[in-house]
């Protein structure tokens, strides 16, 4: 018999008292449900002064942003906790700490990060965290290298691929990134003004062919234990600090997918800034975003290659030149996946505040159009965009 029940605020307080690892558990007295993501309940647990002391997160048996008509496995809570535990062991500085988790209740108590802010919210307000892109790159390099075949024992890795099989959450990505935006699907959402450009994308044979390749690689390349949803809403930042959260989409997939998701979200912000800030602030913010894009890739590439050169344990993969060749493929994938993130966040089911909070309709439509055309450019031309400066040039050309 299943022990699962959906938590009330009182359940969340009781749970945090038992498992929150706080000095004085009885001082936890109230809970506020603050989940604003697409899937889960998230409770902040407070003391009598209203100070947040613990976070309790519970998976619902359905997709929260759609409702009970879209059931979804509770096993995602186990996958999330276990992905964060693996990533936390590899990169504790940049992974939220899991204090306790229970797969049956689909619940997790995690470290309270109330002194941090969600990176996306800060980017939308034009706030710059100059170290964040480099820190995210460090998180990605450490977690992806150490769970890849360069480092992990081949037999142990196969067992991990099976432990982290995440078919229902992967299917969400497979559908929302690679299928829905290119067909007439009821889940898609976009302003009517975009319809001509949406139809062009649907009829674009070169684009559809490149997206097929990206989807196929997502389905079949078990390269490393990905975060699986590392957009700017899955990242907490504070002055000089960064922590990845929300790893329920974790699975063994193509390394370029995590890089592409992170890059794509920086570019969504780049596309939206003209509609969010004054012309002067938007121009400055866009330069900062390009700097973030540059640092994210260059620091990731540097760290990943250094780890390959110093710590590769597979004798054949350690042959001189192979790590560089592999990284070239990761780059090509990352450029393409960044393009799919731009397109699906503009016209698919799940949108982002970087574009949708633009209040002026014409400006919003123009920013949406820029995101779509940049997304297409990256997907179709990934093989010709051979290095970071070529990418930055393409972004500037797009407008
Ligand atoms: C139905 S879930 C929609 C989106 O929210 C998550 O954060 C993932 O990005 C997913 O694609
Ligand atoms: Mg999430």
Coordinates of N, CA, C and O in Angstrom, one line a residue, residues 209-348:
X209 N 15.1 18.7 -40.1 CA 16.1 17.6 -40.2 C 17.1 17.8 -39.0 O 17.5 16.8 -38.4
X210 N 17.6 19.0 -38.8 CA 18.5 19.2 -37.7 C 17.9 18.9 -36.4 O 18.6 18.3 -35.5
X211 N 16.7 19.3 -36.2 CA 16.0 19.0 -34.9 C 15.8 17.4 -34.7 O 16.0 16.9 -33.6
X212 N 15.6 16.7 -35.8 CA 15.5 15.3 -35.7 C 16.8 14.7 -35.2 O 16.8 13.8 -34.3
X213 N 18.0 15.2 -35.7 CA 19.3 14.7 -35.2 C 19.4 15.0 -33.7 O 19.9 14.2 -33.0
X214 N 19.0 16.2 -33.3 CA 19.2 16.6 -31.9 C 18.3 15.7 -31.0 O 18.7 15.3 -29.9
X215 N 17.1 15.4 -31.5 CA 16.2 14.6 -30.7 C 16.8 13.2 -30.6 O 16.8 12.5 -29.5
X216 N 17.3 12.7 -31.7 CA 17.9 11.3 -31.8 C 19.0 11.2 -30.8 O 19.2 10.2 -30.1
X217 N 19.9 12.2 -30.8 CA 21.0 12.2 -29.9 C 20.6 12.3 -28.4 O 21.1 11.6 -27.5
X218 N 19.5 13.0 -28.2 CA 19.0 13.1 -26.8 C 18.4 11.7 -26.4 O 18.6 11.3 -25.2
X219 N 17.8 11.0 -27.3 CA 17.2 9.7 -27.0 C 18.3 8.6 -26.8 O 18.1 7.7 -26.1
X220 N 19.5 8.8 -27.4 CA 20.4 7.7 -27.5 C 21.8 7.8 -26.9 O 22.5 6.9 -26.7
X221 N 22.2 9.0 -26.6 CA 23.6 9.3 -26.2 C 23.7 9.3 -24.6 O 23.5 10.4 -24.0
X222 N 24.0 8.2 -24.0 CA 24.1 8.2 -22.5 C 25.5 8.6 -22.1 O 26.3 7.8 -21.6
X223 N 25.8 9.9 -22.2 CA 27.2 10.3 -22.0 C 27.6 10.6 -20.5 O 28.7 10.3 -20.1
X224 N 26.6 11.1 -19.8 CA 26.9 11.5 -18.4 C 25.6 11.7 -17.7 O 24.6 11.9 -18.3
X225 N 25.7 11.8 -16.3 CA 24.4 12.0 -15.5 C 24.2 13.5 -15.6 O 24.8 14.3 -14.9
X226 N 23.2 13.9 -16.5 CA 22.9 15.3 -16.6 C 22.0 15.8 -15.5 O 21.3 15.0 -14.9
X227 N 22.0 17.1 -15.3 CA 21.0 17.8 -14.5 C 19.6 17.6 -15.2 O 18.6 17.3 -14.6
X228 N 19.6 17.9 -16.5 CA 18.5 17.6 -17.3 C 17.5 18.8 -17.5 O 16.7 18.7 -18.4
X229 N 17.7 19.8 -16.7 CA 16.8 21.0 -16.8 C 17.5 22.2 -16.2 O 16.9 23.0 -15.4
X230 N 18.7 22.4 -16.7 CA 19.5 23.4 -16.0 C 19.3 24.8 -16.7 O 20.2 25.4 -17.2
X231 N 18.1 25.3 -16.5 CA 17.8 26.7 -17.0 C 18.0 27.6 -15.8 O 18.3 27.2 -14.7
X232 N 17.9 28.9 -16.1 CA 18.2 29.9 -15.1 C 17.3 29.9 -13.9 O 17.6 30.5 -12.8
X233 N 16.1 29.2 -14.0 CA 15.2 29.1 -12.9 C 15.6 27.9 -12.0 O 15.0 27.7 -11.0
X234 N 16.5 27.1 -12.5 CA 17.0 26.0 -11.6 C 18.3 26.3 -11.0 O 19.1 25.4 -10.6
X235 N 18.6 27.6 -10.9 CA 19.9 28.0 -10.3 C 19.7 29.2 -9.3 O 19.0 30.2 -9.6
X236 N 20.2 29.0 -8.1 CA 20.1 30.0 -7.1 C 21.5 30.8 -7.1 O 22.5 30.1 -7.1
X237 N 21.4 32.1 -7.0 CA 22.6 32.9 -6.9 C 22.6 33.8 -5.7 O 21.5 34.3 -5.3
X238 N 23.8 34.2 -5.2 CA 24.0 35.2 -4.3 C 25.3 35.8 -4.6 O 26.0 35.3 -5.5
X239 N 25.7 36.9 -4.0 CA 27.0 37.5 -4.2 C 28.1 36.5 -4.2 O 28.4 35.9 -3.1
X240 N 28.7 36.1 -5.3 CA 29.8 35.2 -5.3 C 29.5 33.7 -5.1 O 30.4 32.9 -5.0
X241 N 28.2 33.4 -5.0 CA 27.8 32.0 -4.8 C 26.7 31.5 -5.8 O 26.0 32.4 -6.3
X242 N 26.7 30.2 -6.0 CA 25.7 29.7 -6.9 C 25.4 28.2 -6.5 O 26.4 27.5 -6.2
X243 N 24.2 27.9 -6.6 CA 23.8 26.5 -6.3 C 22.7 26.0 -7.3 O 21.7 26.7 -7.6
X244 N 23.0 24.8 -7.9 CA 22.0 24.2 -8.8 C 20.9 23.5 -7.9 O 21.3 22.9 -6.9
X245 N 19.6 23.6 -8.3 CA 18.5 22.9 -7.6 C 17.7 22.2 -8.7 O 18.1 22.2 -9.9
X246 N 16.6 21.5 -8.3 CA 15.6 21.0 -9.2 C 16.1 20.1 -10.3 O 15.9 20.3 -11.5
X247 N 16.6 18.9 -9.8 CA 17.2 18.0 -10.8 C 16.3 16.8 -11.1 O 16.8 15.7 -11.4
X248 N 15.0 17.0 -11.1 CA 14.1 15.8 -11.4 C 14.2 15.3 -12.8 O 13.7 14.2 -13.1
X249 N 14.8 16.1 -13.7 CA 14.9 15.6 -15.1 C 16.3 14.9 -15.3 O 16.7 14.6 -16.4
X250 N 17.0 14.6 -14.2 CA 18.3 13.9 -14.2 C 18.2 12.6 -15.0 O 17.3 11.8 -14.7
X251 N 19.2 12.3 -15.8 CA 19.3 11.0 -16.5 C 20.6 11.0 -17.3 O 21.3 12.1 -17.3
X252 N 21.0 9.9 -17.8 CA 22.3 9.8 -18.5 C 21.9 10.2 -20.0 O 21.3 9.5 -20.7
X253 N 22.4 11.3 -20.4 CA 22.2 11.9 -21.7 C 23.3 12.6 -22.3 O 24.5 12.6 -21.8
X254 N 23.1 13.3 -23.4 CA 24.3 14.0 -24.1 C 24.7 15.2 -23.3 O 23.9 16.1 -23.0
X255 N 26.0 15.3 -23.1 CA 26.5 16.4 -22.3 C 26.2 17.8 -22.9 O 25.9 18.7 -22.1
X256 N 26.1 17.8 -24.2 CA 25.8 19.1 -24.8 C 24.4 19.6 -24.5 O 24.1 20.8 -24.6
X257 N 23.5 18.7 -24.0 CA 22.1 19.1 -23.7 C 22.2 20.0 -22.4 O 21.5 21.1 -22.4
X258 N 22.9 19.7 -21.4 CA 23.0 20.6 -20.2 C 23.6 21.9 -20.6 O 23.2 23.0 -20.2
X259 N 24.7 21.8 -21.4 CA 25.4 23.1 -21.8 C 24.4 23.9 -22.6 O 24.3 25.1 -22.5
X260 N 23.7 23.3 -23.6 CA 22.8 24.0 -24.5 C 21.6 24.6 -23.7 O 21.2 25.7 -24.0
X261 N 21.1 23.9 -22.7 CA 20.0 24.4 -21.9 C 20.5 25.7 -21.2 O 19.8 26.7 -21.2
X262 N 21.6 25.6 -20.6 CA 22.2 26.8 -19.8 C 22.4 27.9 -20.8 O 22.0 29.1 -20.5
X263 N 23.1 27.7 -21.9 CA 23.4 28.8 -22.9 C 22.1 29.3 -23.4 O 21.9 30.5 -23.6
X264 N 21.1 28.4 -23.8 CA 19.9 28.9 -24.3 C 19.1 29.8 -23.4 O 18.5 30.8 -23.9
X265 N 19.2 29.6 -22.1 CA 18.5 30.5 -21.2 C 19.1 31.8 -21.0 O 18.5 32.9 -20.9
X266 N 20.5 31.9 -21.1 CA 21.2 33.2 -21.2 C 20.7 33.9 -22.4 O 20.5 35.1 -22.4
X267 N 20.6 33.2 -23.5 CA 20.2 33.9 -24.8 C 18.7 34.3 -24.8 O 18.4 35.3 -25.4
X268 N 17.9 33.5 -24.1 CA 16.5 34.0 -23.9 C 16.5 35.3 -23.2 O 15.7 36.3 -23.6
X269 N 17.3 35.5 -22.2 CA 17.4 36.8 -21.5 C 17.9 37.8 -22.4 O 17.4 39.0 -22.5
X270 N 19.0 37.5 -23.2 CA 19.5 38.5 -24.2 C 18.4 39.0 -25.1 O 18.3 40.2 -25.4
X271 N 17.6 38.0 -25.6 CA 16.5 38.4 -26.5 C 15.4 39.3 -25.8 O 14.8 40.1 -26.5
X272 N 15.2 39.0 -24.6 CA 14.1 39.7 -23.9 C 14.5 41.1 -23.3 O 13.6 41.9 -23.1
X273 N 15.8 41.3 -23.0 CA 16.2 42.5 -22.3 C 15.7 43.8 -23.0 O 15.3 44.8 -22.2
X274 N 15.7 44.0 -24.3 CA 15.2 45.2 -24.9 C 13.7 45.5 -24.5 O 13.3 46.7 -24.5
X275 N 12.9 44.5 -24.1 CA 11.6 44.7 -23.7 C 11.4 44.9 -22.2 O 10.3 45.2 -21.7
X276 N 12.5 44.6 -21.5 CA 12.4 44.6 -20.0 C 13.0 45.8 -19.3 O 12.6 46.2 -18.3
X277 N 14.1 46.4 -20.0 CA 14.8 47.5 -19.4 C 14.9 48.7 -20.3 O 14.5 48.6 -21.5
X278 N 15.3 49.8 -19.8 CA 15.5 51.0 -20.6 C 16.6 50.7 -21.7 O 17.4 49.8 -21.5
X279 N 16.6 51.4 -22.9 CA 17.5 51.1 -23.9 C 19.0 51.0 -23.4 O 19.7 50.1 -23.8
X280 N 19.3 51.9 -22.6 CA 20.7 52.0 -22.1 C 21.0 50.7 -21.2 O 22.0 50.0 -21.4
X281 N 20.1 50.4 -20.3 CA 20.4 49.3 -19.4 C 20.3 48.0 -20.2 O 21.0 47.0 -19.9
X282 N 19.4 47.9 -21.2 CA 19.3 46.7 -22.0 C 20.6 46.5 -22.7 O 21.0 45.3 -22.8
X283 N 21.1 47.5 -23.3 CA 22.4 47.3 -24.1 C 23.5 46.8 -23.2 O 24.2 45.9 -23.5
X284 N 23.6 47.4 -22.0 CA 24.6 47.0 -21.0 C 24.4 45.5 -20.6 O 25.3 44.7 -20.5
X285 N 23.1 45.2 -20.3 CA 22.7 43.9 -19.9 C 23.0 42.8 -21.0 O 23.5 41.7 -20.7
X286 N 22.8 43.2 -22.2 CA 23.0 42.3 -23.3 C 24.5 42.0 -23.4 O 24.9 40.8 -23.7
X287 N 25.4 43.0 -23.2 CA 26.8 42.7 -23.3 C 27.2 41.8 -22.1 O 28.1 40.9 -22.3
X288 N 26.6 42.0 -21.0 CA 26.9 41.1 -19.8 C 26.5 39.7 -20.1 O 27.2 38.7 -19.8
X289 N 25.4 39.5 -20.8 CA 24.9 38.2 -21.1 C 25.8 37.5 -22.1 O 26.1 36.3 -22.0
X290 N 26.3 38.3 -23.1 CA 27.3 37.7 -24.0 C 28.6 37.3 -23.3 O 29.2 36.3 -23.6
X291 N 28.9 38.1 -22.3 CA 30.1 37.7 -21.5 C 29.8 36.5 -20.7 O 30.7 35.6 -20.6
X292 N 28.6 36.3 -20.2 CA 28.2 35.1 -19.5 C 28.3 33.9 -20.4 O 28.8 32.8 -20.0
X293 N 27.8 34.1 -21.7 CA 27.8 33.0 -22.6 C 29.2 32.5 -22.9 O 29.6 31.3 -22.9
X294 N 30.1 33.5 -23.1 CA 31.5 33.3 -23.4 C 32.2 32.5 -22.2 O 32.8 31.5 -22.4
X295 N 31.9 33.0 -21.0 CA 32.6 32.4 -19.8 C 32.0 31.0 -19.6 O 32.8 30.1 -19.2
X296 N 30.7 30.9 -19.7 CA 30.1 29.6 -19.5 C 30.8 28.5 -20.3 O 31.2 27.5 -19.8
X297 N 30.9 28.8 -21.6 CA 31.6 27.8 -22.5 C 33.0 27.7 -22.2 O 33.6 26.6 -22.1
X298 N 33.8 28.8 -22.2 CA 35.2 28.7 -22.1 C 35.7 28.1 -20.8 O 36.6 27.3 -20.8
X299 N 35.0 28.4 -19.7 CA 35.4 27.8 -18.4 C 35.0 26.4 -18.4 O 35.8 25.5 -17.9
X300 N 33.9 26.0 -18.9 CA 33.5 24.6 -19.0 C 34.5 23.8 -19.8 O 35.0 22.8 -19.3
X301 N 34.9 24.3 -21.0 CA 35.8 23.6 -21.8 C 37.1 23.5 -21.2 O 37.7 22.4 -21.2
X302 N 37.6 24.5 -20.5 CA 38.9 24.5 -19.9 C 38.9 23.4 -18.7 O 39.8 22.6 -18.7
X303 N 37.9 23.5 -17.9 CA 37.8 22.6 -16.7 C 37.7 21.1 -17.2 O 38.3 20.2 -16.7
X304 N 36.8 20.9 -18.2 CA 36.5 19.6 -18.6 C 37.7 19.0 -19.3 O 38.1 17.8 -19.0
X305 N 38.4 19.7 -20.1 CA 39.7 19.2 -20.7 C 40.7 18.9 -19.7 O 41.4 17.9 -19.7
X306 N 40.9 19.8 -18.7 CA 41.9 19.6 -17.7 C 41.6 18.3 -16.9 O 42.5 17.5 -16.6
X307 N 40.3 18.1 -16.6 CA 39.9 16.9 -15.9 C 40.2 15.7 -16.7 O 40.7 14.7 -16.2
X308 N 39.9 15.8 -18.0 CA 40.2 14.7 -19.0 C 41.7 14.4 -19.0 O 42.1 13.2 -18.9
X309 N 42.5 15.4 -19.0 CA 44.0 15.2 -19.1 C 44.5 14.6 -17.8 O 45.4 13.8 -17.9
X310 N 44.0 15.0 -16.7 CA 44.6 14.6 -15.4 C 43.9 13.4 -14.8 O 44.6 12.7 -14.1
X311 N 42.6 13.1 -15.2 CA 41.9 12.1 -14.4 C 41.2 11.0 -15.2 O 40.4 10.3 -14.7
X312 N 41.4 11.0 -16.6 CA 40.8 10.0 -17.4 C 41.3 8.6 -16.9 O 42.5 8.4 -16.8
X313 N 40.3 7.7 -16.7 CA 40.7 6.4 -16.1 C 40.6 5.3 -17.2 O 41.2 4.2 -17.0
X314 N 40.0 5.6 -18.3 CA 39.9 4.6 -19.4 C 41.1 4.8 -20.3 O 41.3 5.9 -20.9
X315 N 41.9 3.7 -20.5 CA 43.2 3.9 -21.2 C 42.9 4.3 -22.7 O 43.7 5.1 -23.2
X316 N 41.9 3.7 -23.3 CA 41.7 4.1 -24.7 C 41.2 5.5 -24.9 O 41.7 6.2 -25.8
X317 N 40.4 6.0 -24.0 CA 39.9 7.4 -24.1 C 40.9 8.4 -23.7 O 40.8 9.6 -24.1
X318 N 42.0 7.9 -23.1 CA 43.1 8.8 -22.7 C 44.1 9.1 -23.8 O 45.0 9.9 -23.7
X319 N 43.8 8.5 -25.0 CA 44.8 8.7 -26.1 C 44.8 10.2 -26.5 O 43.8 10.9 -26.5
X320 N 46.0 10.8 -26.7 CA 46.1 12.2 -27.0 C 45.2 12.7 -28.1 O 45.1 12.0 -29.2
X321 N 44.5 13.7 -27.9 CA 43.6 14.3 -28.9 C 42.2 13.9 -28.8 O 41.3 14.6 -29.3
X322 N 41.9 12.8 -28.1 CA 40.5 12.3 -28.1 C 39.6 13.2 -27.3 O 38.5 13.5 -27.7
X323 N 40.1 13.7 -26.1 CA 39.2 14.6 -25.3 C 38.8 15.9 -26.1 O 37.7 16.3 -26.0
X324 N 39.8 16.4 -26.8 CA 39.5 17.6 -27.7 C 38.5 17.3 -28.7 O 37.6 18.1 -29.0
X325 N 38.7 16.1 -29.4 CA 37.7 15.7 -30.4 C 36.3 15.6 -29.8 O 35.3 16.0 -30.4
X326 N 36.2 14.9 -28.6 CA 34.9 14.8 -28.0 C 34.3 16.1 -27.6 O 33.1 16.3 -27.8
X327 N 35.1 17.0 -27.1 CA 34.6 18.3 -26.7 C 34.1 19.1 -27.9 O 33.1 19.9 -27.8
X328 N 34.7 18.9 -29.1 CA 34.1 19.5 -30.3 C 32.7 19.1 -30.6 O 31.8 19.8 -31.0
X329 N 32.4 17.8 -30.3 CA 31.1 17.2 -30.5 C 30.1 17.8 -29.5 O 28.9 18.1 -29.8
X330 N 30.6 18.0 -28.3 CA 29.8 18.5 -27.2 C 29.4 20.0 -27.6 O 28.2 20.4 -27.4
X331 N 30.3 20.7 -28.1 CA 30.1 22.1 -28.6 C 29.0 22.1 -29.6 O 28.0 22.9 -29.5
X332 N 29.1 21.3 -30.7 CA 28.1 21.3 -31.7 C 26.8 21.0 -31.2 O 25.8 21.6 -31.5
X333 N 26.7 20.0 -30.3 CA 25.4 19.6 -29.7 C 24.9 20.8 -28.9 O 23.7 21.1 -28.9
X334 N 25.8 21.4 -28.1 CA 25.3 22.5 -27.2 C 24.7 23.7 -28.0 O 23.7 24.2 -27.6
X335 N 25.3 24.0 -29.1 CA 24.8 25.1 -30.0 C 23.4 24.7 -30.5 O 22.4 25.5 -30.4
X336 N 23.2 23.5 -30.9 CA 21.9 23.0 -31.4 C 20.9 23.0 -30.3 O 19.8 23.5 -30.5
X337 N 21.2 22.4 -29.1 CA 20.3 22.3 -28.0 C 19.9 23.7 -27.5 O 18.8 24.0 -27.1
X338 N 20.9 24.7 -27.5 CA 20.5 26.0 -27.1 C 19.4 26.6 -28.1 O 18.5 27.2 -27.6
X339 N 19.5 26.3 -29.3 CA 18.5 26.7 -30.3 C 17.2 26.1 -30.0 O 16.1 26.8 -30.1
X340 N 17.1 24.8 -29.6 CA 15.8 24.2 -29.4 C 15.2 24.8 -28.1 O 14.0 24.9 -28.0
X341 N 16.1 25.2 -27.1 CA 15.5 25.8 -25.9 C 14.9 27.2 -26.2 O 13.8 27.6 -25.8
X342 N 15.6 28.0 -27.1 CA 15.1 29.3 -27.5 C 13.7 29.1 -28.2 O 12.7 29.9 -27.9
X343 N 13.6 28.1 -29.0 CA 12.3 28.0 -29.8 C 11.2 27.5 -28.8 O 10.1 28.0 -28.8
X344 N 11.5 26.4 -28.1 CA 10.4 25.8 -27.3 C 9.9 26.8 -26.2 O 8.7 26.7 -25.8
X345 N 10.8 27.6 -25.6 CA 10.4 28.5 -24.6 C 9.6 29.7 -25.1 O 9.0 30.5 -24.4
X346 N 9.6 29.9 -26.5 CA 8.9 31.0 -27.1 C 7.5 30.6 -27.6 O 6.6 31.4 -27.5
X347 N 7.4 29.3 -28.1 CA 6.1 29.0 -28.7 C 5.6 27.7 -28.1 O 4.5 27.2 -28.5
X348 N 6.3 27.0 -27.2 CA 5.8 25.7 -26.7 C 5.0 25.9 -25.5 O 4.4 26.9 -25.2

